[in-house]
mmCIF file of C-alpha atoms and ligand atoms in Angstrom:
data_model
loop_
_atom_site.group_PDB
_atom_site.id
_atom_site.type_symbol
_atom_site.label_atom_id
_atom_site.label_comp_id
_atom_site.label_asym_id
_atom_site.label_seq_id
_atom_site.Cartn_x
_atom_site.Cartn_y
_atom_site.Cartn_z
ATOM 1 C CA MET A 25 3.802 -8.167 -7.289
ATOM 2 C CA LEU A 26 2.005 -11.193 -7.605
ATOM 3 C CA PHE A 27 0.871 -12.605 -10.826
ATOM 4 C CA TYR A 28 -1.789 -14.847 -11.911
ATOM 5 C CA SER A 29 -1.236 -17.130 -14.717
ATOM 6 C CA SER A 30 -3.912 -16.912 -17.638
ATOM 7 C CA TYR A 31 -3.567 -20.491 -17.575
ATOM 8 C CA MET A 32 -5.048 -20.648 -13.775
ATOM 9 C CA LEU A 33 -8.019 -19.455 -14.382
ATOM 10 C CA THR A 34 -8.343 -21.905 -17.526
ATOM 11 C CA ALA A 35 -8.475 -24.743 -15.174
ATOM 12 C CA LEU A 36 -10.360 -22.472 -12.872
ATOM 13 C CA ALA A 37 -12.948 -22.035 -15.242
ATOM 14 C CA ALA A 38 -13.008 -25.417 -16.486
ATOM 15 C CA LEU A 39 -13.139 -26.617 -13.220
ATOM 16 C CA LEU A 40 -16.861 -24.239 -13.275
ATOM 17 C CA VAL A 41 -17.666 -25.575 -16.741
ATOM 18 C CA THR A 42 -16.922 -28.820 -15.364
ATOM 19 C CA CYS A 43 -19.861 -28.836 -12.178
ATOM 20 C CA HIS A 44 -22.310 -26.535 -13.591
ATOM 21 C CA ALA A 45 -21.621 -29.663 -16.413
ATOM 22 C CA LEU A 46 -22.491 -32.175 -13.632
ATOM 23 C CA GLN A 47 -25.257 -30.005 -12.127
ATOM 24 C CA LYS A 48 -27.469 -30.632 -15.586
ATOM 25 C CA LEU A 49 -26.908 -34.695 -15.692
ATOM 26 C CA PRO A 50 -30.211 -36.734 -13.959
ATOM 27 C CA GLY A 51 -29.607 -38.120 -10.487
ATOM 28 C CA THR A 52 -28.070 -36.612 -7.670
ATOM 29 C CA PRO A 53 -25.110 -34.867 -8.889
ATOM 30 C CA ARG A 54 -22.072 -36.686 -7.311
ATOM 31 C CA LEU A 55 -18.843 -35.049 -6.493
ATOM 32 C CA PRO A 56 -15.218 -36.385 -4.622
ATOM 33 C CA SER A 57 -15.229 -35.589 -1.195
ATOM 34 C CA VAL A 58 -13.801 -31.676 -1.032
ATOM 35 C CA PRO A 59 -11.778 -31.695 2.603
ATOM 36 C CA GLY A 60 -12.819 -28.433 4.430
ATOM 37 C CA LEU A 61 -16.695 -29.442 2.873
ATOM 38 C CA PRO A 62 -19.287 -30.961 4.760
ATOM 39 C CA GLY A 63 -19.902 -34.573 2.867
ATOM 40 C CA ARG A 64 -22.957 -36.018 1.451
ATOM 41 C CA ASP A 65 -24.478 -36.794 4.798
ATOM 42 C CA GLY A 66 -23.912 -33.927 6.411
ATOM 43 C CA LEU A 67 -26.914 -32.165 4.337
ATOM 44 C CA LYS A 68 -30.288 -33.772 4.682
ATOM 45 C CA GLY A 69 -31.961 -34.518 1.889
ATOM 46 C CA GLN A 70 -29.549 -30.956 -0.269
ATOM 47 C CA SER A 71 -27.318 -30.814 -3.032
ATOM 48 C CA ARG A 72 -23.895 -28.764 -1.414
ATOM 49 C CA LEU A 73 -23.205 -28.522 -4.861
ATOM 50 C CA PRO A 74 -24.530 -25.293 -5.393
ATOM 51 C CA GLY A 75 -22.394 -23.877 -2.208
ATOM 52 C CA LEU A 76 -19.443 -25.192 -4.011
ATOM 53 C CA LEU A 77 -20.474 -23.236 -6.942
ATOM 54 C CA GLU A 78 -20.558 -20.245 -5.692
ATOM 55 C CA SER A 79 -17.312 -20.682 -4.058
ATOM 56 C CA LEU A 80 -15.772 -21.950 -6.877
ATOM 57 C CA ASP A 81 -17.430 -18.708 -8.741
ATOM 58 C CA ALA A 82 -15.976 -16.176 -5.710
ATOM 59 C CA GLN A 83 -13.230 -17.536 -6.299
ATOM 60 C CA LEU A 84 -12.691 -17.180 -10.012
ATOM 61 C CA VAL A 85 -14.153 -13.822 -9.261
ATOM 62 C CA LEU A 86 -11.006 -12.968 -6.387
ATOM 63 C CA LEU A 87 -8.079 -14.343 -8.918
ATOM 64 C CA ASN A 88 -10.300 -12.062 -11.619
ATOM 65 C CA LEU A 89 -9.178 -9.178 -9.550
ATOM 66 C CA LYS A 90 -6.865 -9.611 -8.726
ATOM 67 C CA HIS A 91 -4.980 -10.759 -12.009
ATOM 68 C CA ARG A 92 -6.415 -7.273 -13.009
ATOM 69 C CA LEU A 93 -4.837 -5.230 -10.166
ATOM 70 C CA SER A 94 -1.658 -6.820 -10.313
ATOM 71 C CA ARG A 95 -1.670 -5.402 -14.283
ATOM 72 C CA LEU A 96 -2.136 -2.076 -13.379
ATOM 73 C CA GLU A 97 0.189 -1.942 -11.294
ATOM 74 C CA GLY A 98 2.693 -3.480 -13.476
ATOM 75 C CA VAL A 99 1.449 -0.547 -15.825
ATOM 76 C CA LEU A 100 2.079 2.470 -12.663
ATOM 77 C CA ALA A 101 4.992 0.999 -11.609
ATOM 78 C CA LEU A 102 6.160 1.197 -15.189
ATOM 79 C CA ASN A 103 5.295 4.831 -16.040
ATOM 80 C CA GLY A 104 6.607 5.514 -12.302
ATOM 81 C CA LYS A 105 4.135 6.479 -10.918
ATOM 82 C CA ILE A 106 4.229 4.139 -8.172
ATOM 83 C CA LYS A 107 6.682 2.662 -6.118
ATOM 84 C CA GLU A 108 5.481 -0.499 -4.171
ATOM 85 C CA VAL A 109 7.103 -2.031 -1.140
ATOM 86 C CA GLY A 110 5.819 -4.907 0.743
ATOM 87 C CA GLU A 111 2.530 -3.687 1.564
ATOM 88 C CA LYS A 112 2.674 -0.028 0.843
ATOM 89 C CA ILE A 113 2.780 2.090 -2.783
ATOM 90 C CA PHE A 114 4.012 5.509 -2.489
ATOM 91 C CA ALA A 115 3.208 8.016 -5.038
ATOM 92 C CA SER A 116 2.963 12.051 -5.915
ATOM 93 C CA ASN A 117 0.173 14.524 -7.402
ATOM 94 C CA GLY A 118 3.815 16.686 -7.836
ATOM 95 C CA LYS A 119 2.274 19.147 -5.768
ATOM 96 C CA GLU A 120 3.938 21.855 -3.048
ATOM 97 C CA VAL A 121 2.316 22.495 0.118
ATOM 98 C CA ASP A 122 2.340 22.745 3.494
ATOM 99 C CA PHE A 123 2.185 19.892 5.729
ATOM 100 C CA ALA A 124 -1.337 20.877 6.372
ATOM 101 C CA SER A 125 -2.185 20.868 2.946
ATOM 102 C CA ALA A 126 -0.416 17.477 1.402
ATOM 103 C CA LEU A 127 -1.219 15.309 4.699
ATOM 104 C CA GLU A 128 -5.337 16.747 3.651
ATOM 105 C CA SER A 129 -4.752 16.035 0.482
ATOM 106 C CA CYS A 130 -3.263 12.512 0.753
ATOM 107 C CA GLU A 131 -6.033 11.312 2.406
ATOM 108 C CA GLU A 132 -8.207 12.700 0.665
ATOM 109 C CA ALA A 133 -7.293 10.312 -1.613
ATOM 110 C CA GLY A 134 -7.342 7.458 1.146
ATOM 111 C CA GLY A 135 -4.464 7.701 2.031
ATOM 112 C CA THR A 136 -2.012 9.422 4.393
ATOM 113 C CA LEU A 137 1.315 11.390 4.162
ATOM 114 C CA ALA A 138 4.266 8.868 3.400
ATOM 115 C CA ALA A 139 5.750 8.051 5.941
ATOM 116 C CA PRO A 140 8.898 5.317 5.539
ATOM 117 C CA THR A 141 9.463 2.920 8.814
ATOM 118 C CA ASN A 142 12.642 1.104 6.687
ATOM 119 C CA GLU A 143 15.661 2.007 4.864
ATOM 120 C CA GLU A 144 13.794 0.426 1.780
ATOM 121 C CA GLU A 145 10.854 2.816 2.570
ATOM 122 C CA ASN A 146 13.265 5.641 3.103
ATOM 123 C CA LYS A 147 14.681 4.537 0.098
ATOM 124 C CA ALA A 148 11.032 4.380 -2.083
ATOM 125 C CA ILE A 149 10.023 7.304 -1.097
ATOM 126 C CA LEU A 150 13.892 8.821 -2.081
ATOM 127 C CA SER A 151 13.500 7.531 -5.503
ATOM 128 C CA ILE A 152 10.266 10.081 -5.689
ATOM 129 C CA VAL A 153 11.732 12.920 -4.379
ATOM 130 C CA LYS A 154 14.947 12.558 -6.449
ATOM 131 C CA GLN A 155 12.120 11.957 -9.571
ATOM 132 C CA TYR A 156 10.486 15.783 -8.548
ATOM 133 C CA ASN A 157 14.400 17.102 -7.471
ATOM 134 C CA ARG A 158 12.239 18.566 -4.563
ATOM 135 C CA TYR A 159 12.503 18.121 -0.367
ATOM 136 C CA ALA A 160 8.688 16.608 0.711
ATOM 137 C CA TYR A 161 7.196 16.421 4.009
ATOM 138 C CA LEU A 162 7.181 12.877 5.764
ATOM 139 C CA GLY A 163 4.135 12.020 7.917
ATOM 140 C CA ILE A 164 6.174 12.091 10.885
ATOM 141 C CA LYS A 165 5.719 15.472 13.255
ATOM 142 C CA GLU A 166 7.104 16.444 17.092
ATOM 143 C CA GLY A 167 4.754 15.841 19.800
ATOM 144 C CA GLU A 168 2.073 17.939 21.052
ATOM 145 C CA THR A 169 3.116 17.829 24.703
ATOM 146 C CA SER A 170 6.030 16.032 24.325
ATOM 147 C CA ASP A 171 9.543 17.160 22.443
ATOM 148 C CA ARG A 172 9.429 13.865 20.630
ATOM 149 C CA PHE A 173 8.774 13.079 17.234
ATOM 150 C CA GLU A 174 6.186 10.331 15.618
ATOM 151 C CA TYR A 175 4.301 9.268 12.969
ATOM 152 C CA ILE A 176 1.200 11.056 13.199
ATOM 153 C CA ASN A 177 -0.868 8.468 14.351
ATOM 154 C CA GLY A 178 0.838 9.337 17.518
ATOM 155 C CA LYS A 179 2.772 6.380 17.427
ATOM 156 C CA PRO A 180 6.505 5.899 18.234
ATOM 157 C CA LEU A 181 9.467 6.061 15.018
ATOM 158 C CA ASN A 182 10.714 2.278 14.849
ATOM 159 C CA TYR A 183 13.143 4.022 12.336
ATOM 160 C CA THR A 184 14.869 7.618 11.943
ATOM 161 C CA ASN A 185 17.743 9.379 8.811
ATOM 162 C CA TRP A 186 18.024 12.205 10.555
ATOM 163 C CA HIS A 187 20.847 14.411 8.957
ATOM 164 C CA GLN A 188 24.077 15.356 10.611
ATOM 165 C CA TYR A 189 23.374 17.734 13.591
ATOM 166 C CA GLU A 190 19.169 17.278 13.175
ATOM 167 C CA PRO A 191 16.965 17.277 14.517
ATOM 168 C CA ASN A 192 18.055 21.082 16.161
ATOM 169 C CA GLY A 193 15.110 23.126 15.975
ATOM 170 C CA LYS A 194 14.259 22.400 19.881
ATOM 171 C CA GLY A 195 10.608 23.133 19.574
ATOM 172 C CA THR A 196 10.506 25.323 16.515
ATOM 173 C CA GLU A 197 10.842 22.868 13.893
ATOM 174 C CA LYS A 198 7.806 20.300 14.117
ATOM 175 C CA CYS A 199 7.465 18.863 10.655
ATOM 176 C CA VAL A 200 10.259 16.555 9.354
ATOM 177 C CA GLU A 201 11.215 16.846 5.695
ATOM 178 C CA ILE A 202 13.158 14.599 3.758
ATOM 179 C CA TYR A 203 16.139 15.538 1.434
ATOM 180 C CA THR A 204 17.641 14.488 -1.859
ATOM 181 C CA ASP A 205 20.348 12.581 -0.473
ATOM 182 C CA GLY A 206 17.754 10.624 1.978
ATOM 183 C CA ARG A 207 18.315 12.477 4.971
ATOM 184 C CA TRP A 208 15.373 14.200 7.602
ATOM 185 C CA ASN A 209 15.362 17.511 9.059
ATOM 186 C CA ASP A 210 13.252 19.121 11.788
ATOM 187 C CA LYS A 211 11.465 21.785 9.299
ATOM 188 C CA LYS A 212 8.708 24.549 10.085
ATOM 189 C CA CYS A 213 5.494 23.105 8.940
ATOM 190 C CA ASN A 214 4.268 26.304 6.521
ATOM 191 C CA GLN A 215 7.148 25.254 3.803
ATOM 192 C CA TYR A 216 6.249 24.728 0.192
ATOM 193 C CA ARG A 217 7.149 20.650 -0.294
ATOM 194 C CA LEU A 218 6.604 18.375 -2.297
ATOM 195 C CA THR A 219 3.048 16.052 -1.318
ATOM 196 C CA ILE A 220 4.358 12.668 -1.473
ATOM 197 C CA CYS A 221 0.869 10.029 0.233
ATOM 198 C CA GLU A 222 0.919 6.410 0.709
ATOM 199 C CA PHE A 223 -1.985 3.565 0.240
HETATM 200 C C1 MAN B 16 17.610 25.441 8.167
HETATM 201 C C2 MAN B 16 16.704 24.769 8.419
HETATM 202 C C3 MAN B 16 17.080 23.841 9.863
HETATM 203 C C4 MAN B 16 18.296 23.048 9.558
HETATM 204 C C5 MAN B 16 19.280 23.703 9.293
HETATM 205 C C6 MAN B 16 20.766 22.996 8.882
HETATM 206 O O1 MAN B 16 17.708 26.557 9.075
HETATM 207 O O2 MAN B 16 15.912 23.923 7.095
HETATM 208 O O3 MAN B 16 15.804 22.902 10.150
HETATM 209 O O4 MAN B 16 18.061 22.423 10.457
HETATM 210 O O5 MAN B 16 19.162 24.753 8.597
HETATM 211 O O6 MAN B 16 21.380 24.375 8.420
HETATM 212 CA CA1 CA B 17 16.176 21.240 11.492
#
């Protein structure tokens, strides 16, 4: 998680205020040259200050938003509402429904069903499974025509954690559940399982 110190925000705000003050001075404002921005001679008859101010203002707004978001993430993580791994956020609504309904609620919320692509993600999903002490469906299905398990976006699996002797459904168990030990089992899609989404 990234933290933006209030010092950085204050420093940027101070710079912005200084620039505003400079703009009010009589005569053409003189600013040190900024790498990547056109020099004074590059813009005939107009100051590049307004553009610079706009860009600083946008950066300050962005920095503020990031700072606010990271604080919100901190609160949600502290309360055990979300698990963050890399760019992914995992969360559950605590509901046990069949595969199609679980996928639907995840998509309605702007995410999709959680599908671990490595051990770290599997552990994060497992921590939610343990929190509720309920098996959960993963965002993995057996292909319609192929007999291979794949992510629900159709991409091939790059990580698996099958339980011993699984998958054993031979085409009759097209969904995948994760047990409370983190191992996977191919399973019929009409069972009631914990909904865990990724965002
Ligand atoms: C049940 C089902 C199967 C699973 C076996 C394991 O029959 O959950 O999907 O493979 O148990 O013993
Ligand atoms: Ca099975």
